[in-house]
Coordinates of C-alpha atoms in Angstrom, one line a residue:
Chain Y
M25 CA -9.8 -15.8 -5.8
V26 CA -8.4 -13.3 -8.3
V27 CA -8.0 -13.8 -12.0
I28 CA -4.9 -12.1 -13.4
E29 CA -3.5 -11.6 -16.8
S30 CA 0.2 -10.8 -16.6
A31 CA 3.3 -10.5 -18.7
G32 CA 6.9 -9.5 -18.0
I33 CA 10.0 -8.7 -20.1
T34 CA 13.6 -7.9 -19.3
D35 CA 15.7 -6.3 -21.9
I36 CA 19.5 -5.5 -21.9
G37 CA 18.9 -2.0 -23.3
R38 CA 21.2 -0.3 -25.8
K39 CA 24.3 0.6 -23.7
R40 CA 25.1 -2.1 -21.2
K41 CA 27.0 -5.2 -21.9
D42 CA 25.1 -7.3 -19.3
N43 CA 21.6 -7.5 -18.0
E44 CA 21.7 -7.2 -14.2
D45 CA 17.9 -7.2 -13.8
S46 CA 15.9 -10.3 -12.8
L47 CA 12.2 -10.9 -12.7
F48 CA 9.7 -13.5 -11.7
L49 CA 6.0 -13.8 -12.2
D50 CA 3.5 -16.5 -11.4
N51 CA -0.3 -16.1 -11.4
D52 CA -0.8 -19.3 -9.3
L53 CA 1.3 -17.9 -6.5
G54 CA 0.1 -14.4 -7.1
L55 CA 3.7 -13.3 -6.9
Y56 CA 5.4 -10.7 -9.1
V57 CA 9.0 -9.7 -8.5
V58 CA 11.5 -7.3 -10.1
A59 CA 15.1 -6.9 -8.9
D60 CA 17.8 -4.6 -10.3
G61 CA 21.2 -5.7 -9.4
M62 CA 24.4 -3.7 -9.0
G63 CA 28.1 -4.4 -8.6
G64 CA 30.6 -5.0 -11.4
H65 CA 31.8 -8.2 -13.1
L66 CA 28.5 -10.1 -13.1
A67 CA 28.0 -9.5 -9.4
G68 CA 24.9 -7.4 -10.1
E69 CA 23.4 -10.3 -12.1
V70 CA 24.2 -12.7 -9.3
A71 CA 22.6 -10.4 -6.7
S72 CA 19.3 -9.8 -8.5
K73 CA 19.0 -13.5 -9.4
L74 CA 19.6 -14.5 -5.7
V75 CA 17.0 -12.0 -4.5
V76 CA 14.3 -13.2 -7.0
D77 CA 15.0 -16.9 -6.4
T78 CA 15.0 -16.6 -2.7
V79 CA 11.7 -14.6 -2.5
R80 CA 10.1 -17.0 -5.0
D81 CA 11.2 -20.2 -3.1
Y82 CA 10.3 -18.7 0.3
M83 CA 6.7 -17.7 -0.8
K84 CA 6.2 -21.1 -2.5
R85 CA 6.4 -22.8 0.8
F86 CA 3.3 -21.0 2.0
K87 CA 1.4 -22.1 -1.1
E88 CA 2.3 -25.7 -0.5
D89 CA 1.7 -25.8 3.2
E90 CA -0.6 -23.1 4.7
D91 CA 0.4 -23.5 8.3
I92 CA 4.1 -23.5 8.5
E93 CA 5.8 -22.3 11.7
E94 CA 4.9 -19.0 13.3
L95 CA 7.2 -16.3 12.2
E96 CA 9.7 -14.5 14.4
N97 CA 9.3 -10.8 14.8
F98 CA 5.7 -10.8 13.8
D99 CA 4.5 -7.3 13.2
E100 CA 1.0 -6.9 14.6
T101 CA 0.2 -3.9 12.4
L102 CA 0.5 -6.1 9.3
S103 CA -1.5 -9.0 8.0
K104 CA -0.2 -12.6 8.2
E105 CA 0.7 -12.6 4.5
A106 CA 2.5 -9.2 4.7
N107 CA 4.6 -10.6 7.5
R108 CA 5.4 -13.6 5.4
L109 CA 6.5 -11.4 2.6
L110 CA 8.7 -9.3 4.9
S111 CA 10.4 -12.3 6.2
G112 CA 11.0 -13.5 2.7
I113 CA 12.6 -10.2 1.9
K114 CA 14.8 -10.4 5.1
L115 CA 15.9 -13.8 4.1
A116 CA 16.8 -12.6 0.6
N117 CA 18.9 -9.8 2.2
Q118 CA 20.8 -12.3 4.3
V119 CA 21.5 -14.6 1.4
V120 CA 22.9 -11.8 -0.7
Y121 CA 24.8 -10.2 2.2
K122 CA 26.4 -13.5 3.1
A123 CA 27.3 -14.2 -0.5
A124 CA 28.9 -10.8 -0.9
Q125 CA 30.9 -11.2 2.3
S126 CA 32.2 -14.7 1.5
N127 CA 33.3 -14.1 -2.0
E128 CA 35.8 -11.4 -2.9
S129 CA 34.5 -10.9 -6.4
Y130 CA 31.0 -10.4 -5.1
R131 CA 31.9 -7.8 -2.5
G132 CA 29.7 -4.8 -2.5
M133 CA 27.0 -6.3 -4.7
G134 CA 23.4 -5.5 -4.0
S135 CA 20.0 -5.3 -5.6
T136 CA 16.7 -3.5 -5.5
L137 CA 13.6 -5.5 -4.8
S138 CA 10.0 -4.7 -5.7
V139 CA 7.3 -7.2 -5.0
V140 CA 3.5 -7.5 -5.5
Y141 CA 1.9 -10.4 -3.7
F142 CA -1.9 -11.2 -4.0
T143 CA -3.8 -12.6 -1.1
D144 CA -7.5 -13.7 -1.2
K145 CA -8.8 -10.2 -1.2
T146 CA -5.9 -7.8 -1.1
F147 CA -2.6 -7.3 -2.7
I148 CA 0.6 -6.4 -0.9
V149 CA 3.2 -4.1 -2.3
A150 CA 6.8 -4.1 -0.8
N151 CA 10.0 -2.6 -1.9
V152 CA 13.6 -1.8 -1.2
G153 CA 15.5 0.6 -3.5
D154 CA 14.3 2.6 -6.5
S155 CA 12.3 0.1 -8.7
P156 CA 8.9 1.6 -8.9
I157 CA 5.5 -0.1 -8.4
Y158 CA 2.5 1.7 -10.0
L159 CA -1.2 1.1 -9.4
V160 CA -3.6 2.1 -12.1
H161 CA -7.1 2.4 -10.7
D162 CA -10.1 4.3 -12.0
G163 CA -8.1 6.0 -14.8
S164 CA -5.3 7.4 -12.6
I165 CA -1.8 6.1 -11.8
E166 CA -0.3 6.1 -8.3
L167 CA 3.2 5.2 -7.0
L168 CA 2.7 2.6 -4.3
S169 CA 6.4 1.9 -3.7
V170 CA 8.7 4.2 -1.8
I171 CA 11.7 5.3 -3.7
H172 CA 14.9 4.9 -1.6
N173 CA 17.4 7.2 -3.2
V174 CA 19.1 10.4 -2.1
M175 CA 17.0 12.6 -4.4
A176 CA 13.6 11.3 -3.2
E177 CA 14.5 11.3 0.4
Q178 CA 15.9 14.8 0.2
A179 CA 12.9 16.0 -1.7
A180 CA 10.7 14.8 1.2
I181 CA 12.6 17.2 3.5
N182 CA 13.5 20.1 1.3
P183 CA 12.1 20.1 -2.3
N184 CA 14.2 23.1 -3.4
E185 CA 17.5 21.7 -2.4
A186 CA 16.7 18.3 -4.0
E187 CA 16.4 19.9 -7.4
L188 CA 19.8 21.4 -7.1
M189 CA 21.4 18.1 -6.3
G190 CA 21.2 17.0 -9.9
E191 CA 20.8 13.8 -11.8
R192 CA 23.7 12.0 -10.2
F193 CA 22.0 11.6 -6.9
K194 CA 19.0 9.9 -8.6
H195 CA 21.1 6.8 -8.9
M196 CA 22.4 6.8 -5.4
L197 CA 20.4 4.5 -3.3
T198 CA 19.9 4.9 0.4
R199 CA 18.8 1.3 0.8
A200 CA 19.3 -1.9 -1.1
I201 CA 19.2 -5.7 -0.6
G202 CA 22.5 -7.3 0.5
I203 CA 24.4 -4.2 1.5
E204 CA 23.9 -4.2 5.2
E205 CA 23.1 -7.1 7.6
I206 CA 19.5 -5.9 8.1
V207 CA 17.2 -4.2 5.7
E208 CA 13.9 -2.6 6.1
A209 CA 11.3 -2.8 3.3
D210 CA 8.5 -0.4 2.8
I211 CA 5.1 -2.1 2.6
C212 CA 1.4 -1.4 2.0
E213 CA -1.6 -3.6 1.6
N214 CA -4.6 -2.7 -0.6
Q215 CA -8.0 -4.0 -1.8
Y216 CA -8.0 -4.9 -5.4
F217 CA -10.8 -4.3 -8.0
K218 CA -11.6 -5.7 -11.4
G219 CA -9.7 -3.7 -13.9
D220 CA -6.9 -2.7 -11.6
I221 CA -3.5 -2.7 -13.3
L222 CA -0.1 -2.9 -11.6
A223 CA 3.2 -2.1 -13.3
I224 CA 6.5 -3.1 -11.7
S225 CA 9.7 -1.9 -13.4
S226 CA 13.4 -1.2 -13.0
D227 CA 14.7 2.4 -13.3
G228 CA 15.8 1.6 -16.8
L229 CA 12.1 2.1 -17.7
S230 CA 11.1 4.8 -15.2
D231 CA 14.1 7.0 -16.1
K232 CA 12.9 7.1 -19.7
V233 CA 9.1 6.8 -19.6
S234 CA 6.9 9.0 -17.4
P235 CA 4.0 7.6 -15.2
D236 CA 1.4 9.3 -17.5
E237 CA 2.9 7.5 -20.5
I238 CA 2.9 4.2 -18.6
L239 CA -0.7 4.9 -17.7
D240 CA -1.6 5.5 -21.3
V241 CA 0.1 2.3 -22.5
V242 CA -1.2 -0.1 -19.9
R243 CA -4.8 1.1 -20.2
N244 CA -4.9 0.7 -24.0
E245 CA -2.9 -2.5 -24.5
R246 CA -3.0 -6.0 -23.0
P247 CA -0.2 -6.8 -20.6
A248 CA 2.1 -8.7 -23.1
K249 CA 1.8 -5.9 -25.7
A250 CA 2.1 -3.2 -23.1
C251 CA 5.4 -4.6 -21.8
Q252 CA 6.9 -4.6 -25.3
T253 CA 5.6 -1.1 -26.1
L254 CA 7.2 0.2 -22.9
V255 CA 10.5 -1.5 -23.4
D256 CA 10.6 -0.3 -27.0
L257 CA 9.9 3.3 -25.9
A258 CA 12.8 3.2 -23.3
N259 CA 15.1 1.8 -26.0
E260 CA 14.1 4.5 -28.5
R261 CA 15.0 7.1 -25.9
G262 CA 18.5 5.8 -25.4
G263 CA 18.2 2.5 -23.6
D264 CA 20.9 3.6 -21.2
D265 CA 20.2 0.9 -18.6
N266 CA 18.7 -2.6 -18.5
I267 CA 14.9 -2.3 -18.8
T268 CA 12.5 -4.7 -17.0
V269 CA 8.8 -4.4 -16.6
I270 CA 5.9 -6.6 -15.4
V271 CA 2.4 -5.5 -16.2
L272 CA -0.5 -7.3 -14.6
K273 CA -4.2 -6.8 -14.8
V274 CA -7.0 -8.0 -12.5
T275 CA -9.4 -9.4 -15.1
D276 CA -11.9 -10.8 -12.7
K277 CA -12.7 -11.2 -9.1
H278 CA -14.4 -14.3 -7.7
E279 CA -15.8 -14.1 -4.2
K280 CA -14.9 -17.1 -2.2
G281 CA -17.9 -19.2 -1.1
G282 CA -21.5 -18.3 -2.0
I283 CA -23.3 -19.8 -5.0
M284 CA -21.5 -17.6 -7.5
G285 CA -18.2 -18.7 -6.2
M286 CA -19.2 -22.4 -6.6
I287 CA -20.3 -22.2 -10.2
S288 CA -17.7 -19.9 -11.5
R289 CA -14.6 -22.0 -11.6
I290 CA -12.7 -20.7 -14.4
I291 CA -9.3 -21.9 -15.6
Y292 CA -7.5 -18.9 -16.4
P293 CA -4.7 -18.5 -18.9
L294 CA -1.2 -18.1 -17.7
K295 CA 0.7 -15.7 -19.8
K296 CA 4.4 -15.5 -19.4
I297 CA 6.8 -14.0 -21.7
F298 CA 10.5 -14.0 -21.1
H299 CA 12.4 -12.1 -23.5
Chain V
M15 CA 44.3 8.4 -9.5
P16 CA 43.8 12.2 -9.3
I17 CA 46.0 14.5 -7.3
L18 CA 45.2 17.5 -5.0
T19 CA 47.7 20.3 -5.1
L20 CA 47.6 22.5 -1.9
T21 CA 48.6 26.1 -2.6
F22 CA 48.8 29.3 -0.4
K23 CA 49.2 32.7 -2.1
E24 CA 50.4 31.0 -5.3
N25 CA 53.0 28.9 -3.5
T26 CA 52.6 25.1 -3.8
I27 CA 52.8 23.6 -0.3
A28 CA 52.1 20.0 -0.9
V29 CA 50.7 17.4 -3.4
Y30 CA 48.3 14.6 -2.3
R31 CA 47.2 11.6 -4.3
V32 CA 43.5 10.7 -3.9
V33 CA 43.0 7.0 -3.7
K34 CA 40.0 5.0 -4.5
E35 CA 37.9 3.7 -1.5
K36 CA 39.7 6.1 0.9
S37 CA 38.3 9.3 2.2
V38 CA 40.5 12.4 2.3
T39 CA 39.7 14.6 5.3
I40 CA 40.7 18.2 5.3
G41 CA 40.9 20.4 8.4
R42 CA 43.0 22.2 11.0
K43 CA 43.3 19.3 13.4
E44 CA 46.1 16.7 13.3
D45 CA 43.9 13.7 12.5
N46 CA 43.1 15.0 9.0
V47 CA 44.8 13.6 5.9
I48 CA 45.3 17.1 4.7
Q49 CA 46.1 19.3 7.6
I50 CA 45.9 23.1 7.1
E51 CA 47.1 25.0 10.1
N52 CA 45.1 28.2 9.7
L53 CA 42.4 29.7 12.0
A54 CA 40.1 30.2 9.0
V55 CA 40.0 26.4 8.6
S56 CA 37.6 24.4 10.8
G57 CA 38.9 21.4 12.8
H58 CA 37.2 19.0 10.4
H59 CA 36.4 21.2 7.5
A60 CA 35.6 19.0 4.5
K61 CA 36.2 15.6 3.0
I62 CA 36.5 14.0 -0.3
D63 CA 35.0 10.5 -0.9
S64 CA 35.6 8.1 -3.7
V65 CA 32.1 7.2 -4.9
G66 CA 31.9 4.9 -7.9
D67 CA 34.3 6.3 -10.4
G68 CA 34.0 9.8 -9.2
F69 CA 35.1 11.9 -6.3
L70 CA 32.7 13.8 -4.1
L71 CA 33.6 16.8 -2.0
T72 CA 31.5 17.3 1.1
D73 CA 31.7 20.3 3.4
L74 CA 31.4 19.1 7.0
Q75 CA 29.4 22.1 8.0
S76 CA 32.5 24.1 8.4
K77 CA 32.4 27.6 9.9
N78 CA 33.6 29.5 6.8
G79 CA 32.4 27.1 4.2
S80 CA 34.0 25.3 1.3
F81 CA 34.1 26.9 -2.2
V82 CA 34.6 25.2 -5.6
N83 CA 35.6 27.7 -8.3
D84 CA 34.5 30.5 -6.0
E85 CA 31.0 29.1 -5.4
L86 CA 29.9 28.0 -1.9
V87 CA 29.1 24.2 -2.0
S88 CA 27.8 21.7 0.5
S89 CA 28.6 18.8 -1.8
H90 CA 30.2 18.7 -5.2
W91 CA 31.4 16.1 -7.8
L92 CA 34.9 17.0 -8.5
Q93 CA 36.0 17.6 -12.1
Q94 CA 39.3 18.1 -13.8
G95 CA 40.8 21.5 -12.8
D96 CA 38.3 22.3 -10.0
S97 CA 39.7 24.7 -7.5
I98 CA 38.6 24.1 -3.9
T99 CA 39.0 27.0 -1.5
I100 CA 39.3 26.2 2.2
G101 CA 39.9 29.3 4.3
K102 CA 42.8 31.1 2.5
H103 CA 44.2 27.9 1.0
T104 CA 43.4 26.4 -2.4
L105 CA 43.4 22.7 -3.4
T106 CA 43.4 22.0 -7.1
F107 CA 41.9 18.7 -8.2
S108 CA 43.4 17.2 -11.3
Y109 CA 43.8 13.9 -13.1
D110 CA 47.0 12.6 -14.6
V111 CA 47.2 13.5 -18.3
Y112 CA 46.7 9.9 -19.5
E113 CA 44.2 9.0 -16.9
K114 CA 40.6 8.2 -17.8
K115 CA 38.2 10.7 -16.3
P116 CA 34.8 9.6 -15.1
D117 CA 32.9 11.8 -17.5
E118 CA 34.7 10.2 -20.5
G119 CA 33.5 6.8 -19.5
E120 CA 30.3 5.4 -21.1
G121 CA 27.3 6.4 -19.1
K122 CA 28.9 6.0 -15.7
M123 CA 26.5 8.6 -14.4
D124 CA 23.7 6.1 -14.7
Q125 CA 25.5 3.4 -12.7
T126 CA 23.4 2.7 -9.6
M127 CA 25.2 2.6 -6.3
V128 CA 24.3 2.5 -2.6
M129 CA 25.4 5.3 -0.4
D130 CA 27.3 4.6 2.7
T131 CA 24.9 5.6 5.5
D132 CA 27.4 7.7 7.4
T133 CA 28.5 9.5 4.2
Y134 CA 24.9 10.1 3.4
R135 CA 24.0 11.5 6.8
K136 CA 27.0 13.8 6.9
M137 CA 26.3 14.9 3.3
L138 CA 22.8 15.9 4.2
G139 CA 24.0 17.5 7.4
K140 CA 21.1 18.7 9.5
A141 CA 18.5 17.6 7.0
G142 CA 20.0 14.1 7.3
Q143 CA 19.6 14.2 11.1
Q144 CA 16.0 15.2 10.7
L145 CA 15.5 12.4 8.3
A146 CA 17.1 9.9 10.7
E147 CA 14.9 11.2 13.5
T148 CA 11.8 10.9 11.4
R149 CA 12.7 7.4 10.5
D150 CA 13.5 6.3 14.0
S151 CA 10.4 7.6 15.7
E152 CA 8.1 6.6 12.8
Q153 CA 6.7 10.1 12.7
E154 CA 4.7 9.3 9.6
P155 CA 1.4 11.1 10.1
V156 CA -1.2 8.7 11.5
G157 CA -4.9 8.7 10.6
I158 CA -7.5 8.6 13.4
L159 CA -11.1 7.5 13.2
S160 CA -13.3 9.0 15.8
Y161 CA -16.8 7.5 16.5
L162 CA -19.6 9.9 15.8
A163 CA -22.2 7.2 16.2
G164 CA -22.4 3.5 16.9
G165 CA -19.5 3.5 19.3
D166 CA -17.2 5.5 21.5
G167 CA -13.7 6.8 21.4
E168 CA -11.2 6.8 18.6
I169 CA -9.1 4.3 16.6
K170 CA -5.6 5.0 15.5
L171 CA -5.0 3.7 12.0
T172 CA -1.4 2.5 12.6
N173 CA -1.9 -0.7 10.6
R174 CA -1.0 -0.9 6.9
I175 CA -4.6 -2.3 6.4
T176 CA -7.5 -1.9 8.8
K177 CA -10.6 -4.0 8.3
I178 CA -14.2 -2.9 9.2
G179 CA -17.0 -5.5 9.2
K180 CA -19.1 -8.1 11.0
S181 CA -16.2 -10.6 11.3
P182 CA -14.7 -10.7 14.8
S183 CA -11.3 -10.7 13.2
S184 CA -11.9 -7.1 11.9
E185 CA -10.1 -4.4 13.7
I186 CA -13.3 -2.5 13.9
V187 CA -16.4 -4.6 14.3
V188 CA -19.8 -3.2 13.1
K189 CA -22.8 -5.4 13.5
G190 CA -25.8 -5.6 11.1
F191 CA -27.7 -8.1 9.0
M192 CA -26.6 -6.6 5.7
M193 CA -23.0 -6.0 6.9
G194 CA -20.3 -7.9 5.1
S195 CA -17.8 -9.9 7.2
T196 CA -15.2 -7.5 5.9
A197 CA -17.2 -4.6 4.5
V198 CA -14.5 -1.9 4.3
V199 CA -10.8 -1.8 4.4
I200 CA -8.6 1.3 4.9
S201 CA -5.1 1.1 3.5
R202 CA -2.2 3.2 4.5
R203 CA -0.2 4.0 1.4
P204 CA 2.9 6.2 0.8
K205 CA 0.6 9.0 -0.4
G206 CA -2.0 8.7 2.4
Y207 CA -5.0 6.7 3.4
S208 CA -7.4 5.1 1.0
L209 CA -10.8 3.5 1.8
S210 CA -12.2 0.6 -0.2
Y211 CA -15.5 -1.2 -0.2
V212 CA -15.0 -5.0 0.0
D213 CA -18.3 -6.9 0.3
G214 CA -21.8 -7.2 1.8
M215 CA -25.0 -5.3 1.0
T216 CA -24.0 -2.3 3.0
K217 CA -21.7 0.0 1.0
P218 CA -19.8 2.6 2.9
K219 CA -20.4 6.3 2.4
V220 CA -17.8 9.1 2.5
N221 CA -19.3 12.6 3.0
G222 CA -22.6 11.1 2.0
E223 CA -21.4 9.7 -1.3
V224 CA -21.6 5.9 -1.7
V225 CA -18.2 4.3 -2.3
K226 CA -18.4 1.6 -4.9
E227 CA -14.7 0.9 -5.1
S228 CA -12.2 3.2 -3.3
V229 CA -11.5 6.8 -2.4
D230 CA -8.6 8.6 -0.9
L231 CA -9.4 9.9 2.6
K232 CA -8.9 13.6 3.4
D233 CA -8.8 15.3 6.8
F234 CA -12.3 15.6 8.4
D235 CA -14.0 13.2 6.0
I236 CA -17.2 11.7 7.5
I237 CA -17.4 7.9 7.0
D238 CA -20.7 5.9 7.3
V239 CA -20.4 2.1 7.6
G240 CA -23.9 0.7 8.3
S241 CA -25.0 2.0 11.8
A242 CA -21.5 3.3 12.6
K243 CA -20.3 6.8 11.8
F244 CA -16.8 8.1 12.0
Q245 CA -14.8 11.1 11.3
F246 CA -11.3 10.8 9.8
V247 CA -8.5 13.1 10.8
I248 CA -4.7 13.1 10.3
D249 CA -2.7 13.4 13.5
K250 CA 0.3 15.5 12.6

């Protein structure tokens, strides 16, 4: 089992009237979620909340009852847990899509979704949209999520042209939860090590604070303090959008079984901060 | 809503109103919203989409191109007074005097939105098609492990995570007393492949170096896991 210290904050920022971001974190479930909603008149808030709640409730079922039904469309190239997470994401997409279709004032609403989910020995990273997930390991920072916006996708094909496209395209997503009937998430699964740090954020942070700055903050401060420092930094630089960040740190790793596993039963602190 | 004024040699021919949520197509053929009967104009030459609070001009890969203020553009966010040249005709984009222009709004540029897939593909033109093809056929480069010792053949690393160890549930089973049930995992990440040591007394080696935690794999790396030896290559 893994021992994690985590914290998360969502902040309205300095320019917006509403906070359309949502987050969820739970060390028991090993589940960490950030969603950045879009769509006017509170619809963005509704969308991101629906996404977070759906993924949370769906993943909770597996915690309570290990052997629920076999999943449909099982992808053999992924682990059982990764398949579960993907079907949770698909469900969240359907929920938002249907809500948007059935209510005139919600039409066109959508949300990004970035999730980190811990299994016994690995962690799974999945995302739709442009909310980044960073891994800090061995002193360096790496983007584990795939950014689904016009700029990033264009940059993958033709870096020179992407630069000419300008800022505007940065905020134009090519994929989001709830926009189309079916959504495909990008996913990867990794081994974790003691000391690894993961940071999940909305673009309100990543537009204002560089990966290297995030690296510097999360390495030197504990999760709760690091979250506050990062949000403050984004606000100092304008706070143009809502700012959400979750920072989690693998503080210890307990091998299952074996004598060491038997003696070392530690009750670990749950740290949650909702701002 | 803004208006488009069509002129030819300084004579105003027509005035069109651009409406939100509706595309304005421009071309020589009859099915266009703005039809310009001139051989310099392609059948479906360009279009203007209402995106968020702004309006986006996209050249539909026309033969003679679309120009905004005398510059060739493939796509362009229209602003007050922009002059669009299509063949020998000019369309002037302007807002009503009292109308709120997108640039005057508070931080509208930062508003996130999702692009309509069709608009996106067309906007990107050929590059977009390339992208669609890459997506469809999953042409992400795939890593391959070839046995150099302890087995035969090669293993395609199509899984997001590949386990190597004693356990029969591992994708690659390597026997040995000191071998962990899962000794090593290889993760496929957006940036490439990464190899991590998991458990057991036998630690893996990459190019002779013992891996205590994890390393990124490069083309032609030699990997030792107990009695097995592999070479890693990226299949492009």
